[in-house]
Amino acid sequence: MSLQKVYSLYKTMDEENLILSFKGVVTAELLASILQIIETKMVSSNESPRIRKKVFNILVECLQNLHHHADDYPDGRTALVTIAKEGNTFIVRTGNYIDNERAEDLKVRLNIINTMDKEGLKEYYQNSLESSVVSSKGTAGLGMIDIARKSGNKLDFEFLKIDNERSFFCLNVKID
Amino acid sequence: MLEMLVLEASAKTPSISFNGENGQLELHGRSIPENSVEFYKPLNDWLDRYGSSPCSITVVDVKLEYFNTSSSKCILDLFKKLEKINGSGTEVKVNWYYEEDDEDMMEAGEDYQAIIKLPFTMIEVEEI
């Protein structure tokens, strides 16, 4: 990276009010470290327990999604995670490769989630919890519903088609 | 005599204290392991043994600060086991603790209450 790029990266991170950003493989150890850093930062900046818990919970689900799906792509195991604070709103953003077939399924699910209000999400979560089966990886298929429920906002997402096999999945979760 | 199940809390798992002598079962802390099945298996196994000769009253204190969706299914499975033994030699009561202003954790308790036929008492506390 050229020295100018270092500065422009710094500027971007500064302008976007990033508290933390990470690009790499989300291992279990790294996940624990990120959670610890964010928890400490939120306590020291006197965030309310309510917002602290919401950010923490949503971050756990986002990071564990990235962790569980890291092996889907041997060539693209790395993911991007950023946490920003704009005014009183926290924004968790993630970006990762996903195969096009899974992208289609996920898109359908996310669109369904986004049509629902608070009560609808509650009912959807309860039904999914009852019928879900935990996979060998430990996933229960409830993560996105839980994220939407706790954020209280619509999920903002985009699938950028990279080639015939894969897309890059970008997710923005607002917490206020 | 059924041995006590005692596990210390870790950064990603709650402390566990399941006492077969007095029927007091407690989960306390956070439950956010990547794969919760492994953590919850000994708890389920213990409940299977406890169910064969339970105390007349079983009190389950759930004092969770956070739990992830991987844990949520395992916690449901624990409640399902308790639901099965309820009425056959023991009366099961669940105390669901949540911190003030933690609407999400209160709702999580309500989710289980909606699915599981056990008496739940919702208890708001200042700090878990």
Tab-separated table of C-alpha atoms in Angstrom:
chain	number	residue	atom	x	y	z
A	1	MET	CA	0.000	0.000	0.000
A	2	SER	CA	1.319	3.413	-0.887
A	3	LEU	CA	1.760	5.955	1.881
A	4	GLN	CA	-1.022	8.079	0.399
A	5	LYS	CA	-3.323	5.109	0.730
A	6	VAL	CA	-2.494	4.789	4.416
A	7	TYR	CA	-3.695	8.339	4.885
A	8	SER	CA	-6.794	7.847	2.767
A	9	LEU	CA	-7.646	4.692	4.709
A	10	TYR	CA	-7.223	6.640	7.934
A	11	LYS	CA	-9.413	9.448	6.575
A	12	THR	CA	-12.108	7.020	5.497
A	13	MET	CA	-12.167	5.331	8.864
A	14	ASP	CA	-12.262	8.693	10.582
A	15	GLU	CA	-15.061	10.065	8.406
A	16	GLU	CA	-17.096	6.915	8.844
A	17	ASN	CA	-16.756	7.211	12.653
A	18	LEU	CA	-15.367	3.708	12.936
A	19	ILE	CA	-14.782	2.434	16.436
A	20	LEU	CA	-13.308	-0.802	15.173
A	21	SER	CA	-12.603	-2.407	11.856
A	22	PHE	CA	-11.254	-5.816	10.997
A	23	LYS	CA	-10.564	-7.668	7.789
A	24	GLY	CA	-9.431	-11.253	8.058
A	25	VAL	CA	-10.497	-14.724	9.092
A	26	VAL	CA	-12.949	-14.614	11.994
A	27	THR	CA	-11.606	-17.308	14.300
A	28	ALA	CA	-13.156	-18.160	17.669
A	29	GLU	CA	-10.243	-16.455	19.449
A	30	LEU	CA	-10.500	-13.319	17.363
A	31	LEU	CA	-14.234	-13.183	17.892
A	32	ALA	CA	-13.685	-13.246	21.659
A	33	SER	CA	-11.103	-10.454	21.412
A	34	ILE	CA	-13.358	-8.201	19.337
A	35	LEU	CA	-16.223	-8.708	21.773
A	36	GLN	CA	-13.984	-7.867	24.684
A	37	ILE	CA	-12.668	-4.701	23.036
A	38	ILE	CA	-16.146	-3.472	22.165
A	39	GLU	CA	-17.515	-4.288	25.595
A	40	THR	CA	-14.691	-2.375	27.276
A	41	LYS	CA	-15.093	0.588	24.927
A	42	MET	CA	-18.821	0.815	25.496
A	43	VAL	CA	-18.421	0.703	29.262
A	44	SER	CA	-15.715	3.368	29.235
A	45	SER	CA	-17.798	5.650	27.005
A	46	ASN	CA	-20.767	5.261	29.386
A	47	GLU	CA	-23.204	3.776	26.888
A	48	SER	CA	-26.500	2.756	28.467
A	49	PRO	CA	-26.806	-0.912	29.482
A	50	ARG	CA	-29.650	-1.202	26.982
A	51	ILE	CA	-27.557	-0.150	23.967
A	52	ARG	CA	-24.501	-2.053	25.238
A	53	LYS	CA	-26.436	-5.283	25.369
A	54	LYS	CA	-28.047	-4.767	21.982
A	55	VAL	CA	-24.732	-4.005	20.267
A	56	PHE	CA	-23.046	-6.929	22.013
A	57	ASN	CA	-25.791	-9.401	21.125
A	58	ILE	CA	-25.977	-8.318	17.501
A	59	LEU	CA	-22.217	-8.376	17.188
A	60	VAL	CA	-22.098	-11.920	18.577
A	61	GLU	CA	-24.568	-13.105	15.928
A	62	CYS	CA	-22.836	-11.228	13.093
A	63	LEU	CA	-19.367	-12.477	14.041
A	64	GLN	CA	-20.546	-16.034	14.557
A	65	ASN	CA	-22.242	-15.988	11.149
A	66	LEU	CA	-18.919	-14.968	9.609
A	67	HIS	CA	-17.063	-17.555	11.689
A	68	HIS	CA	-19.376	-20.431	10.740
A	69	HIS	CA	-19.322	-19.605	7.053
A	70	ALA	CA	-15.613	-18.860	6.794
A	71	ASP	CA	-14.930	-22.329	5.441
A	72	ASP	CA	-17.477	-22.065	2.659
A	73	TYR	CA	-14.766	-20.461	0.547
A	74	PRO	CA	-11.221	-21.725	0.856
A	75	ASP	CA	-10.021	-18.810	-1.293
A	76	GLY	CA	-12.172	-16.185	0.307
A	77	ARG	CA	-12.305	-17.013	3.981
A	78	THR	CA	-11.647	-13.493	5.079
A	79	ALA	CA	-14.459	-11.169	5.985
A	80	LEU	CA	-14.858	-7.519	6.875
A	81	VAL	CA	-16.391	-6.247	10.104
A	82	THR	CA	-16.742	-2.627	11.097
A	83	ILE	CA	-18.461	-0.975	14.008
A	84	ALA	CA	-19.317	2.695	13.752
A	85	LYS	CA	-21.017	5.193	15.983
A	86	GLU	CA	-22.904	8.014	14.291
A	87	GLY	CA	-24.615	10.274	16.785
A	88	ASN	CA	-26.441	7.912	19.107
A	89	THR	CA	-26.659	5.133	16.555
A	90	PHE	CA	-24.317	2.181	16.376
A	91	ILE	CA	-23.871	0.503	13.015
A	92	VAL	CA	-22.437	-2.976	12.614
A	93	ARG	CA	-21.371	-3.733	9.045
A	94	THR	CA	-20.175	-7.036	7.688
A	95	GLY	CA	-18.981	-8.156	4.281
A	96	ASN	CA	-18.195	-11.679	3.158
A	97	TYR	CA	-18.171	-13.959	0.132
A	98	ILE	CA	-21.123	-16.257	-0.329
A	99	ASP	CA	-21.955	-18.642	-3.150
A	100	ASN	CA	-24.675	-17.451	-5.503
A	101	GLU	CA	-27.061	-20.245	-4.639
A	102	ARG	CA	-26.894	-19.462	-0.924
A	103	ALA	CA	-27.123	-15.768	-1.725
A	104	GLU	CA	-30.510	-16.346	-3.386
A	105	ASP	CA	-31.864	-18.197	-0.345
A	106	LEU	CA	-30.527	-15.609	2.045
A	107	LYS	CA	-31.981	-12.766	-0.018
A	108	VAL	CA	-35.434	-14.368	0.158
A	109	ARG	CA	-35.147	-14.827	3.929
A	110	LEU	CA	-33.914	-11.294	4.532
A	111	ASN	CA	-36.729	-9.855	2.416
A	112	ILE	CA	-39.273	-11.853	4.434
A	113	ILE	CA	-37.731	-10.587	7.673
A	114	ASN	CA	-37.888	-7.006	6.416
A	115	THR	CA	-41.637	-7.204	5.751
A	116	MET	CA	-42.281	-7.978	9.415
A	117	ASP	CA	-43.022	-5.660	12.294
A	118	LYS	CA	-42.031	-6.299	15.927
A	119	GLU	CA	-44.907	-8.711	16.616
A	120	GLY	CA	-44.412	-10.511	13.325
A	121	LEU	CA	-40.728	-11.046	14.062
A	122	LYS	CA	-41.533	-12.337	17.528
A	123	GLU	CA	-43.921	-14.914	16.122
A	124	TYR	CA	-41.499	-15.867	13.327
A	125	TYR	CA	-38.684	-16.296	15.849
A	126	GLN	CA	-40.789	-18.479	18.159
A	127	ASN	CA	-41.935	-20.705	15.283
A	128	SER	CA	-38.381	-20.994	13.949
A	129	LEU	CA	-37.003	-21.720	17.423
A	130	GLU	CA	-39.476	-24.550	17.877
A	131	SER	CA	-38.777	-26.131	14.513
A	132	SER	CA	-35.059	-25.420	14.237
A	133	VAL	CA	-32.376	-28.069	14.386
A	134	VAL	CA	-28.863	-27.154	15.465
A	135	SER	CA	-26.401	-28.052	12.710
A	136	SER	CA	-23.085	-29.756	13.359
A	137	LYS	CA	-21.497	-26.286	13.238
A	138	GLY	CA	-23.799	-25.071	15.989
A	139	THR	CA	-25.977	-22.840	13.825
A	140	ALA	CA	-29.711	-22.797	14.423
A	141	GLY	CA	-30.851	-20.634	11.483
A	142	LEU	CA	-32.164	-17.993	13.868
A	143	GLY	CA	-29.374	-15.421	13.655
A	144	MET	CA	-30.856	-12.985	11.132
A	145	ILE	CA	-34.286	-12.978	12.790
A	146	ASP	CA	-32.624	-12.288	16.142
A	147	ILE	CA	-30.487	-9.508	14.663
A	148	ALA	CA	-33.549	-7.844	13.094
A	149	ARG	CA	-35.512	-8.176	16.307
A	150	LYS	CA	-32.859	-6.696	18.539
A	151	SER	CA	-31.879	-3.915	16.154
A	152	GLY	CA	-35.459	-2.699	15.815
A	153	ASN	CA	-34.591	-1.476	12.304
A	154	LYS	CA	-34.891	-2.959	8.849
A	155	LEU	CA	-31.853	-4.912	7.729
A	156	ASP	CA	-29.933	-3.069	5.066
A	157	PHE	CA	-28.191	-5.474	2.712
A	158	GLU	CA	-26.741	-5.949	-0.757
A	159	PHE	CA	-25.405	-8.877	-2.736
A	160	LEU	CA	-22.693	-7.829	-5.176
A	161	LYS	CA	-22.298	-10.433	-7.876
A	162	ILE	CA	-18.597	-11.169	-8.317
A	163	ASP	CA	-18.740	-13.979	-10.896
A	164	ASN	CA	-20.850	-17.032	-11.809
A	165	GLU	CA	-20.093	-18.689	-8.520
A	166	ARG	CA	-19.987	-16.105	-5.829
A	167	SER	CA	-21.285	-12.835	-4.534
A	168	PHE	CA	-20.125	-10.458	-1.856
A	169	PHE	CA	-22.729	-10.079	0.863
A	170	CYS	CA	-22.865	-6.707	2.633
A	171	LEU	CA	-24.999	-6.270	5.721
A	172	ASN	CA	-25.632	-3.070	7.681
A	173	VAL	CA	-27.329	-3.309	11.045
A	174	LYS	CA	-28.411	-0.129	12.787
A	175	ILE	CA	-28.853	-0.115	16.520
A	176	ASP	CA	-30.381	2.874	18.287
B	1	MET	CA	-27.273	-40.296	44.865
B	2	LEU	CA	-26.985	-38.098	41.815
B	3	GLU	CA	-23.793	-36.075	41.834
B	4	MET	CA	-23.993	-32.287	41.604
B	5	LEU	CA	-23.209	-30.741	38.254
B	6	VAL	CA	-21.040	-27.712	38.826
B	7	LEU	CA	-19.308	-25.793	36.034
B	8	GLU	CA	-17.442	-22.545	36.399
B	9	ALA	CA	-18.312	-19.649	34.127
B	10	SER	CA	-16.034	-18.844	31.185
B	11	ALA	CA	-15.958	-15.890	28.762
B	12	LYS	CA	-18.464	-17.681	26.543
B	13	THR	CA	-20.327	-20.043	28.877
B	14	PRO	CA	-22.411	-19.604	32.033
B	15	SER	CA	-21.737	-21.095	35.446
B	16	ILE	CA	-23.857	-24.137	36.126
B	17	SER	CA	-25.030	-25.471	39.456
B	18	PHE	CA	-27.454	-28.388	39.261
B	19	ASN	CA	-28.170	-29.866	42.676
B	20	GLY	CA	-30.017	-33.191	42.684
B	21	GLU	CA	-30.383	-33.186	46.475
B	22	ASN	CA	-32.506	-30.051	46.803
B	23	GLY	CA	-33.753	-29.678	43.217
B	24	GLN	CA	-32.130	-26.263	42.712
B	25	LEU	CA	-30.824	-25.766	39.174
B	26	GLU	CA	-29.070	-22.574	38.163
B	27	LEU	CA	-27.560	-21.169	34.956
B	28	HIS	CA	-25.780	-17.879	35.504
B	29	GLY	CA	-23.813	-15.581	33.207
B	30	ARG	CA	-23.469	-15.518	29.434
B	31	SER	CA	-23.988	-18.263	26.934
B	32	ILE	CA	-22.380	-17.396	23.622
B	33	PRO	CA	-20.303	-20.404	22.528
B	34	GLU	CA	-19.863	-20.902	18.749
B	35	ASN	CA	-21.205	-24.400	19.109
B	36	SER	CA	-23.428	-24.730	22.131
B	37	VAL	CA	-24.361	-28.402	21.629
B	38	GLU	CA	-21.097	-29.526	23.180
B	39	PHE	CA	-21.589	-27.316	26.236
B	40	TYR	CA	-25.221	-28.257	26.826
B	41	LYS	CA	-24.849	-32.016	26.358
B	42	PRO	CA	-23.720	-32.774	29.958
B	43	LEU	CA	-26.604	-30.640	31.227
B	44	ASN	CA	-29.087	-32.665	29.201
B	45	ASP	CA	-27.501	-35.932	30.325
B	46	TRP	CA	-27.670	-34.839	33.965
B	47	LEU	CA	-31.374	-33.979	33.585
B	48	ASP	CA	-32.032	-37.430	32.122
B	49	ARG	CA	-30.581	-39.015	35.268
B	50	TYR	CA	-32.276	-36.499	37.580
B	51	GLY	CA	-35.646	-37.236	35.963
B	52	SER	CA	-35.581	-40.825	37.193
B	53	SER	CA	-35.601	-39.732	40.856
B	54	PRO	CA	-36.285	-36.004	41.116
B	55	CYS	CA	-36.952	-33.860	44.190
B	56	SER	CA	-40.608	-33.067	44.878
B	57	ILE	CA	-39.980	-29.483	43.787
B	58	THR	CA	-37.503	-28.472	41.076
B	59	VAL	CA	-36.613	-24.799	40.837
B	60	VAL	CA	-34.754	-23.611	37.748
B	61	ASP	CA	-33.102	-20.208	38.050
B	62	VAL	CA	-32.126	-18.818	34.656
B	63	LYS	CA	-29.915	-15.793	35.209
B	64	LEU	CA	-28.509	-15.087	31.775
B	65	GLU	CA	-26.978	-11.799	30.816
B	66	TYR	CA	-26.634	-12.735	27.131
B	67	PHE	CA	-27.238	-15.782	25.030
B	68	ASN	CA	-26.734	-16.411	21.335
B	69	THR	CA	-29.072	-18.146	18.909
B	70	SER	CA	-26.969	-21.303	19.002
B	71	SER	CA	-27.653	-21.501	22.757
B	72	SER	CA	-31.314	-20.574	22.417
B	73	LYS	CA	-32.134	-23.928	20.826
B	74	CYS	CA	-30.178	-25.830	23.493
B	75	ILE	CA	-31.950	-23.917	26.255
B	76	LEU	CA	-35.263	-24.850	24.630
B	77	ASP	CA	-34.192	-28.510	24.718
B	78	LEU	CA	-33.421	-28.214	28.451
B	79	PHE	CA	-36.895	-26.782	29.064
B	80	LYS	CA	-38.421	-29.590	26.988
B	81	LYS	CA	-36.756	-32.163	29.229
B	82	LEU	CA	-38.003	-30.326	32.321
B	83	GLU	CA	-41.480	-30.141	30.805
B	84	LYS	CA	-41.434	-33.938	30.419
B	85	ILE	CA	-40.474	-34.646	34.036
B	86	ASN	CA	-42.899	-32.040	35.384
B	87	GLY	CA	-45.810	-33.792	37.096
B	88	SER	CA	-44.087	-37.150	37.338
B	89	GLY	CA	-42.595	-37.009	40.825
B	90	THR	CA	-41.658	-33.355	40.719
B	91	GLU	CA	-43.195	-29.964	40.258
B	92	VAL	CA	-40.985	-27.770	38.064
B	93	LYS	CA	-40.856	-23.999	38.441
B	94	VAL	CA	-38.805	-21.654	36.281
B	95	ASN	CA	-37.540	-18.305	37.491
B	96	TRP	CA	-36.456	-16.170	34.539
B	97	TYR	CA	-34.234	-13.291	35.645
B	98	TYR	CA	-33.534	-10.216	33.544
B	99	GLU	CA	-31.939	-6.869	34.223
B	100	GLU	CA	-33.912	-3.618	34.428
B	101	ASP	CA	-34.554	-2.118	30.983
B	102	ASP	CA	-33.457	-5.319	29.273
B	103	GLU	CA	-36.533	-5.719	27.155
B	104	ASP	CA	-34.784	-8.212	24.873
B	105	MET	CA	-34.051	-10.634	27.694
B	106	MET	CA	-37.553	-10.239	29.067
B	107	GLU	CA	-38.951	-11.061	25.624
B	108	ALA	CA	-36.621	-14.038	25.375
B	109	GLY	CA	-38.245	-15.365	28.544
B	110	GLU	CA	-41.659	-14.769	27.006
B	111	ASP	CA	-40.602	-16.722	23.909
B	112	TYR	CA	-39.944	-19.814	26.019
B	113	GLN	CA	-43.079	-19.221	28.021
B	114	ALA	CA	-45.064	-19.271	24.772
B	115	ILE	CA	-43.562	-22.617	23.713
B	116	ILE	CA	-43.080	-24.491	26.980
B	117	LYS	CA	-45.832	-25.582	29.373
B	118	LEU	CA	-44.081	-24.801	32.654
B	119	PRO	CA	-44.847	-22.053	35.165
B	120	PHE	CA	-42.479	-19.143	34.510
B	121	THR	CA	-41.918	-16.317	36.964
B	122	MET	CA	-40.336	-13.246	35.408
B	123	ILE	CA	-38.013	-11.534	37.860
B	124	GLU	CA	-36.542	-8.111	37.167
B	125	VAL	CA	-33.298	-7.383	38.988
B	126	GLU	CA	-30.859	-4.500	38.971
B	127	GLU	CA	-27.910	-6.649	38.031
B	128	ILE	CA	-27.634	-10.307	37.124
